[in-house]
């Protein structure tokens, strides 16, 4: 029987007025939800997500977990459509539950939508199991942002997937084999946006009590700024149905088996160290034979077997997902680029010359506006106060021609003003003379 010790903590933080995060800690089902939407929308959405999930998952299977996500999505979507006050609300949901796989073995299944995260802390290493469904993560995966840039990107709160936004939702879900000593962390972005991963690791290493560790992580988030709600659920595996014991016995058995004549014959076919003999935990050795050995960090055969079957099970889905992500990322990238580069505006350069810029005045994401053409003869000083204001408004045009026309208008106004200013000394005598007194220059001078 797999058993857990669980701790959790949540806090509004130091800036926000309400806590839109929700968490779920029950015997074998754990979740964190991070709601969004004006008024009370975020709170309603995240609370609904965990209550619907809890009501829906009454069977220990991965299907029951993902079905719970689907039902939660429907419930939030329906409520958002019915209540104008809650329109547009949505939430992330990251959850984990104990299941029994088709071989009758206990495993952990996790599922995720949005950018709350699921980490596994094992052997002192923190590994993110879930994938963020955010614009910044898409750009990072696309190679357009580094890990460091993504971590501090101003648009990192833009989600590409959330519960309650659409009638249907795509859910990520996988299974993992739990071992005694494993520590799982479910958290909202309030944590990892404030606290560096190294520090999260150090805290998980230092504090054995899950409640203490969760409270300490929330405290660190607030200490660093607490700009968002922070929620942590920590799940420690304290009994794994002797999974670890069986695994090490399997390793020990293989080592002691080296002395027997039959094992020595086997040895001639292998490089040391000897992989545990296939078939010890089942007879589908042929299924395993084409997979690389060693991804189980030497934990032994059973874990190895379970992890491999899980990997095989999800591979095609992962590929499909990555393809979909590429398409979505490509479309998003194209849209942003089009929006950023598809407009022009007139403004002053740093040298106070009038210029046509391509792009949006404030820039869009990573795309800054660029100077398309400068007009050195048209300087800030040449313009009247009203004209300067007109330029400073930085009105955007959808075509370059319109921007050129705006500059031409300015040029025309300036030359016209100059012409009128010059009028008295050059042409005034002839044009104003008929009605004027003896000395025309004195009457037309302002
Ligand atoms: Ca948040």
Coordinates of C-alpha atoms and ligand atoms in Angstrom, one line a residue:
X1 CA 0.0 0.0 0.0
X2 CA 1.4 3.4 -1.0
X3 CA 1.1 6.0 1.7
X4 CA 1.8 9.7 1.8
X5 CA 2.5 12.4 4.3
X6 CA 1.2 15.7 2.9
X7 CA 1.6 19.3 3.8
X8 CA 0.3 22.5 2.2
X9 CA 0.2 26.3 2.5
X10 CA -1.3 29.2 0.6
X11 CA -1.1 32.9 0.9
X12 CA -2.6 36.0 -0.7
X13 CA 0.9 37.6 -0.9
X14 CA 1.8 41.2 -0.2
X15 CA 0.2 43.0 -3.2
X16 CA -3.0 41.3 -4.1
X17 CA -6.2 41.9 -2.2
X18 CA -7.6 38.4 -2.5
X19 CA -6.4 34.9 -3.0
X20 CA -7.5 33.4 -6.3
X21 CA -5.5 30.1 -5.7
X22 CA -7.3 27.0 -4.5
X23 CA -5.8 23.7 -3.2
X24 CA -7.0 20.3 -2.6
X25 CA -5.5 17.8 -0.1
X26 CA -7.4 14.6 0.4
X27 CA -6.3 11.1 1.1
X28 CA -5.1 10.3 -2.4
X29 CA -6.0 13.3 -4.5
X30 CA -4.0 16.5 -4.5
X31 CA -4.4 19.7 -6.6
X32 CA -3.5 23.3 -7.0
X33 CA -5.6 25.8 -9.1
X34 CA -4.7 29.4 -9.9
X35 CA -7.8 31.3 -11.0
X36 CA -8.0 34.4 -13.2
X37 CA -10.8 36.8 -14.2
X38 CA -12.0 40.1 -12.9
X39 CA -14.3 40.7 -9.9
X40 CA -14.6 37.4 -8.1
X41 CA -14.1 35.3 -11.2
X42 CA -10.6 33.9 -10.4
X43 CA -11.6 32.7 -7.0
X44 CA -14.8 31.2 -8.3
X45 CA -13.0 29.4 -11.1
X46 CA -10.2 27.9 -9.0
X47 CA -12.6 26.8 -6.2
X48 CA -14.9 25.2 -8.7
X49 CA -12.0 23.4 -10.3
X50 CA -10.9 21.6 -7.2
X51 CA -14.5 20.9 -5.9
X52 CA -15.5 19.5 -9.3
X53 CA -12.3 17.4 -9.5
X54 CA -12.8 16.0 -6.0
X55 CA -16.5 15.1 -6.8
X56 CA -15.5 13.5 -10.1
X57 CA -12.5 11.4 -9.2
X58 CA -13.9 8.5 -7.2
X59 CA -12.0 5.8 -9.0
X60 CA -8.2 5.1 -8.9
X61 CA -7.4 5.5 -12.5
X62 CA -5.7 7.9 -14.9
X63 CA -8.9 8.1 -17.0
X64 CA -10.9 9.2 -13.9
X65 CA -8.4 12.0 -13.2
X66 CA -8.5 13.4 -16.8
X67 CA -12.3 12.9 -16.8
X68 CA -12.4 15.0 -13.6
X69 CA -10.5 17.7 -15.5
X70 CA -13.0 17.6 -18.3
X71 CA -16.0 17.9 -16.0
X72 CA -14.3 20.7 -14.1
X73 CA -13.7 22.6 -17.4
X74 CA -17.4 22.1 -18.4
X75 CA -18.6 23.4 -15.0
X76 CA -16.5 26.5 -15.1
X77 CA -17.2 27.2 -18.7
X78 CA -21.0 26.9 -18.1
X79 CA -20.9 29.1 -15.1
X80 CA -18.9 31.7 -17.0
X81 CA -21.4 31.7 -19.8
X82 CA -24.4 31.9 -17.5
X83 CA -23.2 34.7 -15.3
X84 CA -22.1 38.0 -16.9
X85 CA -20.2 38.9 -13.8
X86 CA -18.0 35.8 -14.2
X87 CA -17.6 36.0 -18.0
X88 CA -14.0 35.2 -19.1
X89 CA -13.0 33.5 -15.9
X90 CA -10.6 30.6 -16.0
X91 CA -8.2 28.7 -14.0
X92 CA -5.1 26.5 -14.1
X93 CA -5.3 23.0 -12.6
X94 CA -2.4 20.8 -11.6
X95 CA -3.4 17.5 -9.9
X96 CA -1.9 14.2 -8.8
X97 CA -3.6 11.0 -7.6
X98 CA -2.8 7.5 -6.6
X99 CA -4.0 5.0 -9.2
X100 CA -3.8 1.2 -9.9
X101 CA -2.4 0.5 -13.4
X102 CA -3.5 -2.4 -15.6
X103 CA -0.9 -4.7 -14.0
X104 CA -2.5 -4.0 -10.6
X105 CA 0.5 -1.9 -9.4
X106 CA 0.1 1.4 -7.7
X107 CA 1.3 4.4 -9.5
X108 CA 0.9 8.2 -9.4
X109 CA -1.0 9.8 -12.2
X110 CA -0.7 13.6 -12.7
X111 CA -2.6 15.9 -15.0
X112 CA -2.1 19.6 -15.9
X113 CA -3.7 22.5 -17.7
X114 CA -2.1 26.0 -17.5
X115 CA 1.1 27.1 -15.8
X116 CA 0.8 25.7 -12.3
X117 CA 3.6 23.2 -11.9
X118 CA 4.2 19.6 -10.7
X119 CA 7.7 18.8 -9.6
X120 CA 9.4 15.7 -8.4
X121 CA 12.2 16.0 -5.8
X122 CA 14.2 12.8 -5.8
X123 CA 17.9 12.2 -4.9
X124 CA 18.3 16.0 -4.3
X125 CA 17.2 16.9 -7.8
X126 CA 14.1 18.9 -8.7
X127 CA 12.5 17.8 -11.9
X128 CA 9.5 19.6 -13.5
X129 CA 7.1 16.8 -14.6
X130 CA 4.4 19.1 -16.0
X131 CA 4.8 21.5 -19.0
X132 CA 3.6 25.1 -18.8
X133 CA 0.9 26.1 -21.2
X134 CA 2.0 29.6 -21.6
X135 CA 3.1 31.9 -24.5
X136 CA 6.6 32.3 -22.9
X137 CA 7.1 28.6 -22.6
X138 CA 6.1 28.2 -26.3
X139 CA 8.7 30.8 -27.2
X140 CA 11.3 29.2 -25.0
X141 CA 10.6 25.8 -26.6
X142 CA 10.9 27.5 -30.0
X143 CA 14.3 28.7 -29.0
X144 CA 13.3 32.4 -29.1
X145 CA 13.8 32.9 -25.4
X146 CA 16.4 31.4 -23.1
X147 CA 15.4 29.8 -19.8
X148 CA 16.6 33.0 -18.0
X149 CA 14.7 35.3 -20.3
X150 CA 11.5 33.3 -20.0
X151 CA 11.8 33.4 -16.2
X152 CA 11.6 37.1 -16.0
X153 CA 9.6 37.9 -19.2
X154 CA 6.9 40.5 -18.6
X155 CA 4.3 38.5 -20.6
X156 CA 4.9 35.2 -18.7
X157 CA 1.4 35.2 -17.3
X158 CA -0.2 34.8 -20.7
X159 CA -1.6 31.3 -20.8
X160 CA -2.2 29.2 -24.0
X161 CA -4.5 26.8 -22.1
X162 CA -6.8 27.1 -19.1
X163 CA -9.9 25.5 -17.7
X164 CA -13.2 27.3 -18.3
X165 CA -12.2 29.2 -21.5
X166 CA -13.6 26.8 -24.0
X167 CA -16.2 24.0 -24.1
X168 CA -13.4 21.5 -24.6
X169 CA -9.9 21.5 -23.2
X170 CA -6.7 19.5 -23.9
X171 CA -5.2 17.9 -20.9
X172 CA -1.6 16.7 -20.3
X173 CA -1.4 13.6 -18.2
X174 CA 1.2 11.0 -17.4
X175 CA 2.0 8.3 -14.8
X176 CA 5.1 7.9 -12.6
X177 CA 6.2 5.1 -10.2
X178 CA 6.4 6.4 -6.6
X179 CA 9.3 5.4 -4.4
X180 CA 9.8 6.0 -0.7
X181 CA 11.7 9.2 -0.2
X182 CA 10.1 10.9 -3.3
X183 CA 8.7 14.3 -2.7
X184 CA 6.2 15.8 -5.1
X185 CA 5.5 19.6 -5.2
X186 CA 2.4 21.1 -6.7
X187 CA 2.6 24.9 -6.8
X188 CA 1.1 28.0 -8.4
X189 CA 3.3 30.5 -10.4
X190 CA 3.4 32.8 -7.4
X191 CA 6.1 30.5 -6.0
X192 CA 8.5 30.0 -9.0
X193 CA 8.1 33.6 -10.2
X194 CA 9.5 34.8 -6.9
X195 CA 11.7 31.9 -5.6
X196 CA 14.6 30.5 -7.6
X197 CA 14.6 26.8 -8.3
X198 CA 17.9 26.3 -6.4
X199 CA 16.3 27.8 -3.4
X200 CA 13.2 25.7 -3.7
X201 CA 15.4 22.6 -3.9
X202 CA 17.4 23.6 -0.9
X203 CA 14.3 24.2 1.2
X204 CA 12.8 20.8 0.1
X205 CA 16.1 19.2 1.1
X206 CA 16.4 21.0 4.5
X207 CA 12.8 20.7 5.9
X208 CA 11.6 17.1 6.2
X209 CA 8.1 18.0 7.5
X210 CA 5.9 18.7 4.4
X211 CA 3.8 21.3 6.2
X212 CA 6.9 23.2 7.4
X213 CA 8.5 23.0 4.0
X214 CA 5.3 24.3 2.3
X215 CA 4.9 27.2 4.8
X216 CA 8.6 28.1 4.3
X217 CA 8.3 28.2 0.5
X218 CA 5.3 30.5 0.8
X219 CA 7.2 32.7 3.3
X220 CA 10.2 32.9 0.8
X221 CA 7.8 34.0 -1.9
X222 CA 6.4 36.8 0.2
X223 CA 9.9 37.7 1.4
X224 CA 11.0 38.1 -2.3
X225 CA 8.1 40.4 -3.1
X226 CA 4.9 38.4 -2.8
X227 CA 3.5 40.0 -5.9
X228 CA 1.1 37.1 -6.5
X229 CA -0.9 34.5 -4.5
X230 CA 1.4 31.5 -3.7
X231 CA 0.2 28.0 -3.1
X232 CA 2.2 24.8 -2.4
X233 CA 1.1 21.2 -1.8
X234 CA 3.9 18.8 -0.9
X235 CA 3.4 15.1 -1.1
X236 CA 5.9 12.8 0.5
X237 CA 5.9 9.1 -0.3
X238 CA 6.4 7.3 3.0
X239 CA 5.4 3.8 2.0
X240 CA 5.7 2.5 -1.5
X241 CA 4.3 -1.1 -1.1
X242 CA 7.9 -2.2 -0.8
X243 CA 8.5 -1.1 -4.4
X244 CA 12.0 0.2 -3.4
X245 CA 12.7 -3.0 -1.4
X246 CA 11.8 -5.2 -4.3
X247 CA 13.9 -3.1 -6.6
X248 CA 17.0 -3.3 -4.5
X249 CA 16.4 -7.0 -3.9
X250 CA 16.3 -7.4 -7.6
X251 CA 19.7 -5.7 -7.9
X252 CA 21.1 -7.7 -5.0
X253 CA 19.8 -10.9 -6.6
X254 CA 21.5 -10.1 -9.8
X255 CA 24.8 -9.4 -8.0
X256 CA 24.8 -12.6 -6.0
X257 CA 23.7 -14.5 -9.1
X258 CA 27.1 -13.7 -10.7
X259 CA 28.6 -16.6 -8.7
X260 CA 26.3 -19.2 -10.3
X261 CA 27.5 -21.0 -13.4
X262 CA 24.4 -20.0 -15.4
X263 CA 24.9 -16.4 -14.7
X264 CA 28.6 -16.6 -15.7
X265 CA 27.5 -17.9 -19.0
X266 CA 25.1 -15.0 -19.3
X267 CA 27.9 -12.6 -18.4
X268 CA 29.8 -13.3 -21.6
X269 CA 27.0 -11.6 -23.5
X270 CA 27.1 -8.5 -21.5
X271 CA 29.2 -5.5 -20.6
X272 CA 29.4 -4.8 -16.9
X273 CA 27.4 -3.6 -15.1
X274 CA 24.9 -6.3 -15.8
X275 CA 21.4 -5.2 -16.4
X276 CA 18.8 -7.0 -14.3
X277 CA 17.6 -10.0 -16.2
X278 CA 14.5 -9.4 -18.2
X279 CA 11.5 -11.4 -17.3
X280 CA 11.9 -11.1 -13.5
X281 CA 8.8 -9.0 -13.3
X282 CA 7.0 -10.3 -16.4
X283 CA 7.6 -12.1 -19.6
X284 CA 7.4 -9.2 -22.1
X285 CA 11.2 -8.9 -22.3
X286 CA 10.9 -8.5 -26.1
X287 CA 9.0 -5.3 -25.5
X288 CA 11.7 -3.9 -23.4
X289 CA 14.6 -5.0 -25.5
X290 CA 14.6 -2.1 -27.9
X291 CA 14.5 0.5 -25.2
X292 CA 17.6 2.0 -23.7
X293 CA 18.6 0.7 -20.3
X294 CA 19.4 2.9 -17.4
X295 CA 16.8 5.7 -17.2
X296 CA 15.7 4.5 -13.8
X297 CA 18.8 5.9 -12.0
X298 CA 19.8 2.3 -11.0
X299 CA 16.7 1.8 -8.9
X300 CA 16.1 -1.6 -10.4
X301 CA 14.1 -3.7 -12.7
X302 CA 10.5 -3.0 -11.6
X303 CA 10.8 0.8 -11.7
X304 CA 12.6 0.4 -15.0
X305 CA 9.9 -1.6 -16.4
X306 CA 7.1 0.7 -15.3
X307 CA 8.8 3.8 -16.4
X308 CA 9.5 2.3 -19.8
X309 CA 6.0 1.2 -20.5
X310 CA 4.8 4.7 -19.5
X311 CA 7.3 6.3 -21.8
X312 CA 6.2 4.0 -24.7
X313 CA 2.6 4.8 -23.9
X314 CA 2.9 8.5 -24.2
X315 CA 5.5 8.8 -26.9
X316 CA 3.1 9.3 -29.8
X317 CA 0.9 11.7 -27.8
X318 CA 4.0 13.7 -26.9
X319 CA 5.0 13.9 -30.6
X320 CA 1.4 14.9 -31.6
X321 CA 1.4 17.5 -28.8
X322 CA 4.8 18.9 -29.8
X323 CA 3.6 19.2 -33.4
X324 CA 0.5 21.0 -32.2
X325 CA 2.6 23.2 -30.1
X326 CA 4.8 24.0 -33.0
X327 CA 1.8 25.0 -35.1
X328 CA 0.3 27.0 -32.3
X329 CA 3.6 28.6 -31.6
X330 CA 4.1 29.4 -35.3
X331 CA 0.7 31.0 -35.6
X332 CA 1.2 33.0 -32.4
X333 CA 4.6 34.1 -33.6
X334 CA 3.3 35.0 -37.0
X335 CA 0.4 37.0 -35.5
X336 CA 2.7 38.9 -33.1
X337 CA 5.2 39.6 -35.9
X338 CA 2.4 40.8 -38.2
X339 CA 0.9 43.0 -35.5
X340 CA 4.3 44.4 -34.5
X341 CA 5.6 45.1 -38.0
X342 CA 2.3 45.8 -39.8
X343 CA 2.1 49.4 -38.6
X344 CA 3.9 52.7 -39.0
X345 CA 4.0 55.9 -37.0
X346 CA 5.7 59.3 -37.2
X347 CA 7.8 60.4 -34.2
X348 CA 11.0 62.2 -33.3
X349 CA 14.3 60.4 -33.3
X350 CA 16.8 60.9 -30.4
X351 CA 18.4 63.6 -32.6
X352 CA 15.0 65.4 -32.7
X353 CA 14.4 64.7 -36.4
X354 CA 11.1 63.7 -37.7
X355 CA 11.1 60.0 -38.8
X356 CA 8.8 57.3 -39.9
X357 CA 9.0 54.2 -37.6
X358 CA 7.9 50.7 -38.4
X359 CA 6.2 48.9 -35.5
X360 CA 4.1 49.7 -32.5
X361 CA 5.3 52.8 -30.5
X362 CA 5.7 50.8 -27.3
X363 CA 7.0 47.7 -29.1
X364 CA 5.4 44.3 -29.0
X365 CA 6.9 41.5 -26.8
X366 CA 10.4 41.2 -28.1
X367 CA 9.9 43.3 -31.3
X368 CA 11.0 46.9 -30.9
X369 CA 10.0 49.6 -33.5
X370 CA 12.6 50.5 -36.1
X371 CA 13.3 53.7 -38.0
X372 CA 12.1 53.3 -41.5
X373 CA 13.1 56.8 -42.8
X374 CA 14.3 60.0 -41.3
X375 CA 13.7 63.6 -42.5
X376 CA 16.8 65.6 -41.4
X377 CA 15.3 68.8 -42.8
X378 CA 12.3 68.4 -40.6
X379 CA 13.4 69.0 -37.0
X380 CA 11.5 69.5 -33.8
X381 CA 12.5 73.2 -33.8
X382 CA 10.9 73.7 -37.2
X383 CA 7.5 72.7 -35.9
X384 CA 5.0 74.8 -34.0
X385 CA 3.8 73.6 -30.6
X386 CA 0.6 72.2 -32.1
X387 CA 2.5 70.3 -34.7
X388 CA 5.0 68.9 -32.2
X389 CA 2.1 67.6 -30.1
X390 CA 0.6 66.0 -33.2
X391 CA 3.9 64.1 -33.7
X392 CA 4.2 63.2 -30.1
X393 CA 0.8 61.5 -30.1
X394 CA 2.5 58.8 -32.3
X395 CA -0.7 57.9 -34.1
X396 CA -0.2 54.5 -35.9
X397 CA -1.0 53.9 -39.6
X398 CA -1.7 50.5 -41.2
X399 CA 0.2 51.5 -44.3
X400 CA 3.5 53.2 -44.9
X401 CA 1.9 55.5 -47.5
X402 CA -0.4 57.0 -44.8
X403 CA 2.7 57.7 -42.6
X404 CA 4.5 59.3 -45.6
X405 CA 1.4 61.5 -46.2
X406 CA 1.4 62.6 -42.6
X407 CA 5.1 63.7 -43.0
X408 CA 4.3 65.4 -46.3
X409 CA 1.5 67.4 -44.6
X410 CA 4.0 68.5 -42.0
X411 CA 6.5 69.5 -44.7
X412 CA 3.9 71.4 -46.5
X413 CA 2.8 73.3 -43.4
X414 CA 6.3 74.2 -42.5
X415 CA 7.3 75.5 -46.0
X416 CA 3.9 77.3 -46.2
X417 CA 4.7 79.0 -42.8
X418 CA 8.2 79.8 -43.9
X419 CA 6.8 81.3 -47.2
X420 CA 4.4 83.4 -45.3
X421 CA 7.1 84.5 -42.8
X422 CA 9.3 85.5 -45.7
X423 CA 6.4 87.3 -47.6
X424 CA 7.0 90.8 -46.2
X425 CA 10.6 91.1 -47.2
X426 CA 10.4 89.6 -50.6
X427 CA 7.0 89.7 -52.4
X428 CA 5.0 91.8 -50.0
X429 CA 5.7 95.2 -51.5
X430 CA 4.0 94.2 -54.8
X431 CA 1.1 92.2 -53.4
X432 CA 0.1 94.4 -50.5
X433 CA 1.0 97.7 -52.0
X434 CA -2.3 98.6 -53.6
X435 CA -4.3 98.8 -50.4
X436 CA -1.4 99.7 -48.1
X437 CA 0.2 103.0 -47.0
X438 CA 3.5 104.4 -48.3
X439 CA 5.7 101.9 -46.4
X440 CA 4.2 98.4 -46.8
X441 CA 6.9 96.6 -44.8
X442 CA 5.8 98.3 -41.5
X443 CA 2.1 97.3 -42.0
X444 CA 2.7 93.6 -42.7
X445 CA 5.2 93.0 -40.0
X446 CA 3.4 91.2 -37.2
Ligands
LIG1 CA1 -0.9 33.3 -10.1

